[in-house]
JSON list of C-alpha atoms in Angstrom, two decimals:
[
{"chain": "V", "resi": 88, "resn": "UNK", "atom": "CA", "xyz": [-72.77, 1.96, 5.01]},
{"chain": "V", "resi": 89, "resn": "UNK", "atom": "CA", "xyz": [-71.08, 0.48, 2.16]},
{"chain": "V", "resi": 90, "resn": "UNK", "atom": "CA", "xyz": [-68.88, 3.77, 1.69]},
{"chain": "V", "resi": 91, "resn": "UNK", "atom": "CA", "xyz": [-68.23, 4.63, 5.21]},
{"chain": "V", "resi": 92, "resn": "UNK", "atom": "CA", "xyz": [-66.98, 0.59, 4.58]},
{"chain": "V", "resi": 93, "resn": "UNK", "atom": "CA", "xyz": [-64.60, 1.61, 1.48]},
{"chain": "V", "resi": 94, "resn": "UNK", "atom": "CA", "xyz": [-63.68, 4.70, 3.20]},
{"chain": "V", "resi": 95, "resn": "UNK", "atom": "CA", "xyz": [-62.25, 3.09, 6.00]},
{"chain": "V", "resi": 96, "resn": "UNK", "atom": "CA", "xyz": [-60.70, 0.31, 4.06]},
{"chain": "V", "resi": 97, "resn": "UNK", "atom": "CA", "xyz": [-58.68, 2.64, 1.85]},
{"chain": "V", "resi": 98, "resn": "UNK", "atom": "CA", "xyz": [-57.41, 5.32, 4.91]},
{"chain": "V", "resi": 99, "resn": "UNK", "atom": "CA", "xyz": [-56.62, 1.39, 6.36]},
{"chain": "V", "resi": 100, "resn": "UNK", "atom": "CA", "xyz": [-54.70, 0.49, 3.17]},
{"chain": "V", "resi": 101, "resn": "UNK", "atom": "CA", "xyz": [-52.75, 4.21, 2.58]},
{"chain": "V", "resi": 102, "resn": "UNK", "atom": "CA", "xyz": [-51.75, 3.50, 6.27]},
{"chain": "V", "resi": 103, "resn": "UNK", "atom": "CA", "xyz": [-50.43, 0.19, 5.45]},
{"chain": "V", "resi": 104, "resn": "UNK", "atom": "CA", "xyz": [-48.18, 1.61, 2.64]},
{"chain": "V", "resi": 105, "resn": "UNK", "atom": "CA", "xyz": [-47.24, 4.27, 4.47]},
{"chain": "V", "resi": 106, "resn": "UNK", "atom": "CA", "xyz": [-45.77, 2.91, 7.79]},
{"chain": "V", "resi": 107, "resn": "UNK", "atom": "CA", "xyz": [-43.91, -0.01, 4.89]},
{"chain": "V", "resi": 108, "resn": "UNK", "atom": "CA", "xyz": [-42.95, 2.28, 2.90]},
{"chain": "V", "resi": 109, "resn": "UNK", "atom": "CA", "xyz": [-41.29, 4.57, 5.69]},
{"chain": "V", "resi": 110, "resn": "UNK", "atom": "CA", "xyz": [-39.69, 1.01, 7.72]},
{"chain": "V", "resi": 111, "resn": "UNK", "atom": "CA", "xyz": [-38.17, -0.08, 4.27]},
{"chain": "V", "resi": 112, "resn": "UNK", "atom": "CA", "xyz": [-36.57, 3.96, 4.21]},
{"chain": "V", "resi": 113, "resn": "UNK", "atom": "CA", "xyz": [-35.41, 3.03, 8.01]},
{"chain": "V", "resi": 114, "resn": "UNK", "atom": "CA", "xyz": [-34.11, -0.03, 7.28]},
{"chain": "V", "resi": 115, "resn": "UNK", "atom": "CA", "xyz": [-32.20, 1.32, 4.41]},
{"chain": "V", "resi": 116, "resn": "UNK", "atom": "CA", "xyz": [-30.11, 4.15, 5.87]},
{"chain": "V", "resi": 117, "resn": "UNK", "atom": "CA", "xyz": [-29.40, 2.36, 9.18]},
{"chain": "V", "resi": 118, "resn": "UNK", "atom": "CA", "xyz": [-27.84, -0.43, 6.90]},
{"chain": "V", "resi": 119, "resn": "UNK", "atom": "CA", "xyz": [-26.20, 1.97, 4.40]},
{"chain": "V", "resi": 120, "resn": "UNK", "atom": "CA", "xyz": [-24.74, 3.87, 8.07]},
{"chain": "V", "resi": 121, "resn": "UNK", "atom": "CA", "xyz": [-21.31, 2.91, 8.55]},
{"chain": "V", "resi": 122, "resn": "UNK", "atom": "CA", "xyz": [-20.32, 1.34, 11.60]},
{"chain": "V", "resi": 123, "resn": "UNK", "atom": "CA", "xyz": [-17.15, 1.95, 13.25]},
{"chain": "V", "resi": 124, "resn": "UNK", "atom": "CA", "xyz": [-14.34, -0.21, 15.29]},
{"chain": "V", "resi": 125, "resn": "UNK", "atom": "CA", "xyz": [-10.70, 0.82, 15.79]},
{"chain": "V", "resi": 126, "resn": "UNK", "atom": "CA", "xyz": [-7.97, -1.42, 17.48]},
{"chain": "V", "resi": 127, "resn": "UNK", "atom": "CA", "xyz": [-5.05, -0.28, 19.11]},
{"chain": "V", "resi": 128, "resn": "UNK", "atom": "CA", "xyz": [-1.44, -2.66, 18.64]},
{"chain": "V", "resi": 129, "resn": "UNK", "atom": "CA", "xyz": [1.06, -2.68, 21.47]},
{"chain": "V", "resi": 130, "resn": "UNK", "atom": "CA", "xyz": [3.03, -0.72, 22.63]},
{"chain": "V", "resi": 131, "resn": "UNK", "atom": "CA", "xyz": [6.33, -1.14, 21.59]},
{"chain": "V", "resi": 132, "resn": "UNK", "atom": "CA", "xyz": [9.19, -0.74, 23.75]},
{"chain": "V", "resi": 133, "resn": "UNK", "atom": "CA", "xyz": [10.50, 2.56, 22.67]},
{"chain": "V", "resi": 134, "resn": "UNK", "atom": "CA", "xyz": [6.27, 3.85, 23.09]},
{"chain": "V", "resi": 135, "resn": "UNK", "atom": "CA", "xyz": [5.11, 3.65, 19.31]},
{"chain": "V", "resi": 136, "resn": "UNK", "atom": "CA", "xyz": [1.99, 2.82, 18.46]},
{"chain": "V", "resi": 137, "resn": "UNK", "atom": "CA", "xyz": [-1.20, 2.26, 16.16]},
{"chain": "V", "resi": 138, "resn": "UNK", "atom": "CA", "xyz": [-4.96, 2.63, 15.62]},
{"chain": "V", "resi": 139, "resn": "UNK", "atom": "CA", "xyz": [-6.55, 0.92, 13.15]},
{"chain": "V", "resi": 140, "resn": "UNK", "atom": "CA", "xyz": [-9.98, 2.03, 11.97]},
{"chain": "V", "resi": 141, "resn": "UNK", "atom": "CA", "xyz": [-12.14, -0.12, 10.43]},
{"chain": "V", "resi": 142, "resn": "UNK", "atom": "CA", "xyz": [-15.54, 0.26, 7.83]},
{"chain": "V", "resi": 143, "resn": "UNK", "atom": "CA", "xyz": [-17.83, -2.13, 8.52]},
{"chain": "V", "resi": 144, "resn": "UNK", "atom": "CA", "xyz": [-15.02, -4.65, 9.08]},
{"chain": "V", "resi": 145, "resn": "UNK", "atom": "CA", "xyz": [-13.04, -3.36, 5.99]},
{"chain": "V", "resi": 146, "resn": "UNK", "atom": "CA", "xyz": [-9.76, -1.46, 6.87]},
{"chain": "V", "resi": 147, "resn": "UNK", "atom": "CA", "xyz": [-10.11, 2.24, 6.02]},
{"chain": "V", "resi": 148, "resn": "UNK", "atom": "CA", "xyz": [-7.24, 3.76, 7.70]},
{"chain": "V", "resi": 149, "resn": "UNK", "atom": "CA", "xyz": [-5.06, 4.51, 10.32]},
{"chain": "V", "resi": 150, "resn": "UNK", "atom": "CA", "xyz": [-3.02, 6.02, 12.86]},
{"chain": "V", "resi": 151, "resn": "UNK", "atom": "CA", "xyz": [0.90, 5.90, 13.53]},
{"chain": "V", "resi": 152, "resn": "UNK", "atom": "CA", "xyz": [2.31, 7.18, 17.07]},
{"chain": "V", "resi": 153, "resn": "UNK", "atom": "CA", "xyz": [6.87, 7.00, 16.25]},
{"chain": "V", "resi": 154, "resn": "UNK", "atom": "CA", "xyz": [8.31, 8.16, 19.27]},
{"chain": "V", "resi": 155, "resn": "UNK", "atom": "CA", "xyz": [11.70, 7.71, 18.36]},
{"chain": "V", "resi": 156, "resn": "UNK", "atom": "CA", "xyz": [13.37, 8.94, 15.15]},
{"chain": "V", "resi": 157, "resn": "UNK", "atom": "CA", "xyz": [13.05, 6.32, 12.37]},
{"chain": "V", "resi": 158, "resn": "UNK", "atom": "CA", "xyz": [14.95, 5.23, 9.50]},
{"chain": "V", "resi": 159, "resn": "UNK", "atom": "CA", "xyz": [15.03, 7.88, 6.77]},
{"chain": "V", "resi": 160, "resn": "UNK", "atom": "CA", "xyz": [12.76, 10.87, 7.23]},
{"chain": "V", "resi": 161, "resn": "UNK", "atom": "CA", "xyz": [10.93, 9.36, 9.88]},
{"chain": "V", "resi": 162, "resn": "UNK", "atom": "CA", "xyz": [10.83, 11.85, 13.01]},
{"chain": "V", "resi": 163, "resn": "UNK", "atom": "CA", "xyz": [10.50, 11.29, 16.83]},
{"chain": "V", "resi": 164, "resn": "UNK", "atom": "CA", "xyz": [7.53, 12.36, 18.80]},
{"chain": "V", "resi": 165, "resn": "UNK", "atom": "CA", "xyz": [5.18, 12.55, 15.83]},
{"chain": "V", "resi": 166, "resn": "UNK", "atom": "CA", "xyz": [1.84, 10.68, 14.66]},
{"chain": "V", "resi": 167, "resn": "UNK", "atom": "CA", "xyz": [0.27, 11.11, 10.92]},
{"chain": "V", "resi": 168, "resn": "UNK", "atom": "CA", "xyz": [-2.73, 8.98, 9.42]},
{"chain": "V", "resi": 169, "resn": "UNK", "atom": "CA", "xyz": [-3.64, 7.30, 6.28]},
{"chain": "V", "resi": 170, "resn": "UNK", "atom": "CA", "xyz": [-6.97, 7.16, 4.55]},
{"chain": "V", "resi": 171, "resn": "UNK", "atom": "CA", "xyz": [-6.87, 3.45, 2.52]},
{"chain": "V", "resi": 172, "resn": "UNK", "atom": "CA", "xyz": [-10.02, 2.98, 1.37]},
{"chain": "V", "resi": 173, "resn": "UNK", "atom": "CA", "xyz": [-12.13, 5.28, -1.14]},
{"chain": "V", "resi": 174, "resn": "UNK", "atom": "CA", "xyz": [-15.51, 5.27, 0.71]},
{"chain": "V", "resi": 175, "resn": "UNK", "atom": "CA", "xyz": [-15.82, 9.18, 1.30]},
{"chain": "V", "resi": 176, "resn": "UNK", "atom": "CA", "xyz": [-14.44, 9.39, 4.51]},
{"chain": "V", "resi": 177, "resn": "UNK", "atom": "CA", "xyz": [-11.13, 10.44, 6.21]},
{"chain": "V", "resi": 178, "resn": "UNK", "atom": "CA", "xyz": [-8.99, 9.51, 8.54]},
{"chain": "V", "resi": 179, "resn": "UNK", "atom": "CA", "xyz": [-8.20, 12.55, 11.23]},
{"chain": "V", "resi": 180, "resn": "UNK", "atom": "CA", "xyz": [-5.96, 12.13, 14.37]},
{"chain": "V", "resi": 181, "resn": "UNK", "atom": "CA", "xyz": [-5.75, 14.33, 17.60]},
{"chain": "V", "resi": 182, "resn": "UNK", "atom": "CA", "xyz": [-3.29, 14.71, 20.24]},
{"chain": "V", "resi": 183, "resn": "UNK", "atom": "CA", "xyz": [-5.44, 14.99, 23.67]},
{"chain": "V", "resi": 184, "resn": "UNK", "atom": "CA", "xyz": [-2.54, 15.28, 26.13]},
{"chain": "V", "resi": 185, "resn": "UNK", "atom": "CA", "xyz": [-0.09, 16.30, 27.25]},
{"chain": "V", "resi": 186, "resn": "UNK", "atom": "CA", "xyz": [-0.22, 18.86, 23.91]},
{"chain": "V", "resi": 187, "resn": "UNK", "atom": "CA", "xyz": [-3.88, 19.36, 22.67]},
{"chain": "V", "resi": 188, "resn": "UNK", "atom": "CA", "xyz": [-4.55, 20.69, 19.39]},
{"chain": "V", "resi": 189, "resn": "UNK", "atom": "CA", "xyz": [-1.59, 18.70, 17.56]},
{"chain": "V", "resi": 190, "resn": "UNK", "atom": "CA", "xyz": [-3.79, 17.27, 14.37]},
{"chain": "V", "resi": 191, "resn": "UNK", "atom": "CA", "xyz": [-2.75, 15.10, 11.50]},
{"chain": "V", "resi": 192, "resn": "UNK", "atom": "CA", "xyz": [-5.93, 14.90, 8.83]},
{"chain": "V", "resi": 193, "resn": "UNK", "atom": "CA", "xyz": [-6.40, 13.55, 5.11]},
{"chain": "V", "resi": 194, "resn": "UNK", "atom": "CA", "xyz": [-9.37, 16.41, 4.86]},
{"chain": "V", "resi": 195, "resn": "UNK", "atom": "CA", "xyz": [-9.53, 17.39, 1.02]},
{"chain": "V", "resi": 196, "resn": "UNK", "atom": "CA", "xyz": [-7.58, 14.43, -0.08]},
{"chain": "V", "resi": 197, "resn": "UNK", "atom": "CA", "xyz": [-8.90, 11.40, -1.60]},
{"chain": "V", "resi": 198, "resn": "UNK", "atom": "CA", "xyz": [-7.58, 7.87, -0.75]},
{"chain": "V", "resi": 199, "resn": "UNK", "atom": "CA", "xyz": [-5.19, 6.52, -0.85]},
{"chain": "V", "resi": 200, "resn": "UNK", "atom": "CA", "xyz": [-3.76, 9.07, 1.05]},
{"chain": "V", "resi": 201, "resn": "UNK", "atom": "CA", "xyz": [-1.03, 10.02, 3.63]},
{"chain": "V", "resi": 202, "resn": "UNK", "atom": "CA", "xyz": [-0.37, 13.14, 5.96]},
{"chain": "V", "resi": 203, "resn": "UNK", "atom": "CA", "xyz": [2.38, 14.77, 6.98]},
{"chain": "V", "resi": 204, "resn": "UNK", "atom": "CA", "xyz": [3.82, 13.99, 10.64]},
{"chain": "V", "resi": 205, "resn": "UNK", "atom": "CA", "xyz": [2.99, 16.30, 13.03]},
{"chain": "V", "resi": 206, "resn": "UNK", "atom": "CA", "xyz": [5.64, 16.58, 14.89]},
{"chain": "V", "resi": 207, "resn": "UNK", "atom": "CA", "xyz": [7.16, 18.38, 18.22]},
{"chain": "V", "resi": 208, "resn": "UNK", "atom": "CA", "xyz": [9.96, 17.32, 20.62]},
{"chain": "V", "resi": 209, "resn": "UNK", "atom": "CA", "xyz": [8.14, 16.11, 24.09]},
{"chain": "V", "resi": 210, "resn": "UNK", "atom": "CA", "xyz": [10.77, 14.83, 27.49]},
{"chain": "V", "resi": 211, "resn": "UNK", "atom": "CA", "xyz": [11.35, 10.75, 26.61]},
{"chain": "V", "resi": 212, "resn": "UNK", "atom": "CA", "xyz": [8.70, 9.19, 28.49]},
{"chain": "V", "resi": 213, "resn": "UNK", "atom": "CA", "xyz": [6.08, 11.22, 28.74]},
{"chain": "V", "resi": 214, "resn": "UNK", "atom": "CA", "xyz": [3.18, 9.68, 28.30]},
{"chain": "V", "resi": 215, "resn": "UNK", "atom": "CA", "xyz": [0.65, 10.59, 25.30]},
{"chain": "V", "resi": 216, "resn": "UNK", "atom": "CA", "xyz": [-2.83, 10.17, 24.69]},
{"chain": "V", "resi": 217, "resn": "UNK", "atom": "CA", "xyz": [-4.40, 10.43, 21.21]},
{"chain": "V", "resi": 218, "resn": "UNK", "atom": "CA", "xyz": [-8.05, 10.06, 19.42]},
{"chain": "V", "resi": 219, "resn": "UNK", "atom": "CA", "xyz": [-8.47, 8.50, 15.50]},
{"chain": "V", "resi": 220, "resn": "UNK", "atom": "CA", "xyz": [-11.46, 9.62, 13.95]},
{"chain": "V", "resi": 221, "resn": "UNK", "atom": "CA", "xyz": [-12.90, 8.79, 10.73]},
{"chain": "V", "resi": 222, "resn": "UNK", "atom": "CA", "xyz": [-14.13, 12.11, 9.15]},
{"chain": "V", "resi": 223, "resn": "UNK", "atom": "CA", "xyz": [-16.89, 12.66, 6.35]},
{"chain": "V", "resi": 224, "resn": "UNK", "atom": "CA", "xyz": [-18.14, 16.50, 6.31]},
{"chain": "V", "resi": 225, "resn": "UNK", "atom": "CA", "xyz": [-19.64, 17.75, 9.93]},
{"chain": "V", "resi": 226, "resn": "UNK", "atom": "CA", "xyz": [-19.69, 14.08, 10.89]},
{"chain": "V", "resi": 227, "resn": "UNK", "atom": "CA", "xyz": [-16.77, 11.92, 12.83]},
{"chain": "V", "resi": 228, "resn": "UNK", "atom": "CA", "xyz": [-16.96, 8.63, 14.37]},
{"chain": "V", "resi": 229, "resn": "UNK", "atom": "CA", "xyz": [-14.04, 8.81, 17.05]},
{"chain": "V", "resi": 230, "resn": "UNK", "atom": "CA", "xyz": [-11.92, 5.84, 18.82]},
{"chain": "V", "resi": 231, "resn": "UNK", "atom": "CA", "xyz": [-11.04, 6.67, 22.71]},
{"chain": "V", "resi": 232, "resn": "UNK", "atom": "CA", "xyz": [-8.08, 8.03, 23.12]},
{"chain": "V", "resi": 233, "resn": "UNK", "atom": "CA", "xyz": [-5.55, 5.60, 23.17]},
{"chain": "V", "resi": 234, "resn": "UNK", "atom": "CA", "xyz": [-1.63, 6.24, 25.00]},
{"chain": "V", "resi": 235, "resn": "UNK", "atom": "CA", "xyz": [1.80, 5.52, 24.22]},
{"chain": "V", "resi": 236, "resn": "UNK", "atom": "CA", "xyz": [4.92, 7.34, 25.38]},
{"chain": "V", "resi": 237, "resn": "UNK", "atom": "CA", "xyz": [7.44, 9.52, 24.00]}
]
């Protein structure tokens, strides 16, 4: 009896370790996950725009919609992001309408980083829609796409 006793109290104990051992795991990479915000500013009058994206709460990067030529080298109708913060992920932005497949991405650069604009005459006031995500291999956490005007 005594062994069946010990028996049971060790498979009891490995148990024990086991399902603590594999919580403190759990608890570790959902802590170490990053979580994700981005905040759109106004819209200004002539239709530019922002997203912000933000690493648990620390500012990582963003998005810039000009739809009117700038000072300087500054073009109309174009967005570009910036990766600001060195925590292994990029910034990546995509046009969803009315022109899908316009991209501006940091991909293969490290921060502090900007992209080219991606730019391409649209009619003045048509409305645009576009999605920031924050990119790390395969895996992108993505904002809703967010509209301004040409």
């Amino acid at each position: 009896m005594n062994k069946r006793f010990s028996k049971r109290v060790g498979t009891l104990f490995a148990t024990s370790v086991l399902l603590f051992g594999t919580s403190v795991m759990l608890g570790a990479t959902e802590a170490a996950a990053a979580q994700w915000t981005f905040k759109k500013t106004a819209v200004s009058s002539d239709g530019s725009f922002s997203i912000a994206a933000y690493n648990n709460g620390t500012y990582a990067g963003a998005m810039v919609w000009n739809a009117d030529p700038g000072s300087g080298s500054i073009p109309g109708d174009s967005f570009r992001v910036v990766d600001r913060y060195s925590d292994g992920w990029g910034m990546e932005a995509h046009m969803i309408s009315p022109v899908s497949g316009r991209t501006a991405t940091t991909r293969g650069h490290t921060a502090v980083y900007y992209s080219p604009w991606n730019t391409k005459n649209l009619a003045e006031g048509t409305s645009v829609y576009i999605q920031l995500c924050a990119i790390k291999g395969s895996s992108e956490r993505c904002s809703i796409a967010y509209s301004g005007h040409a």
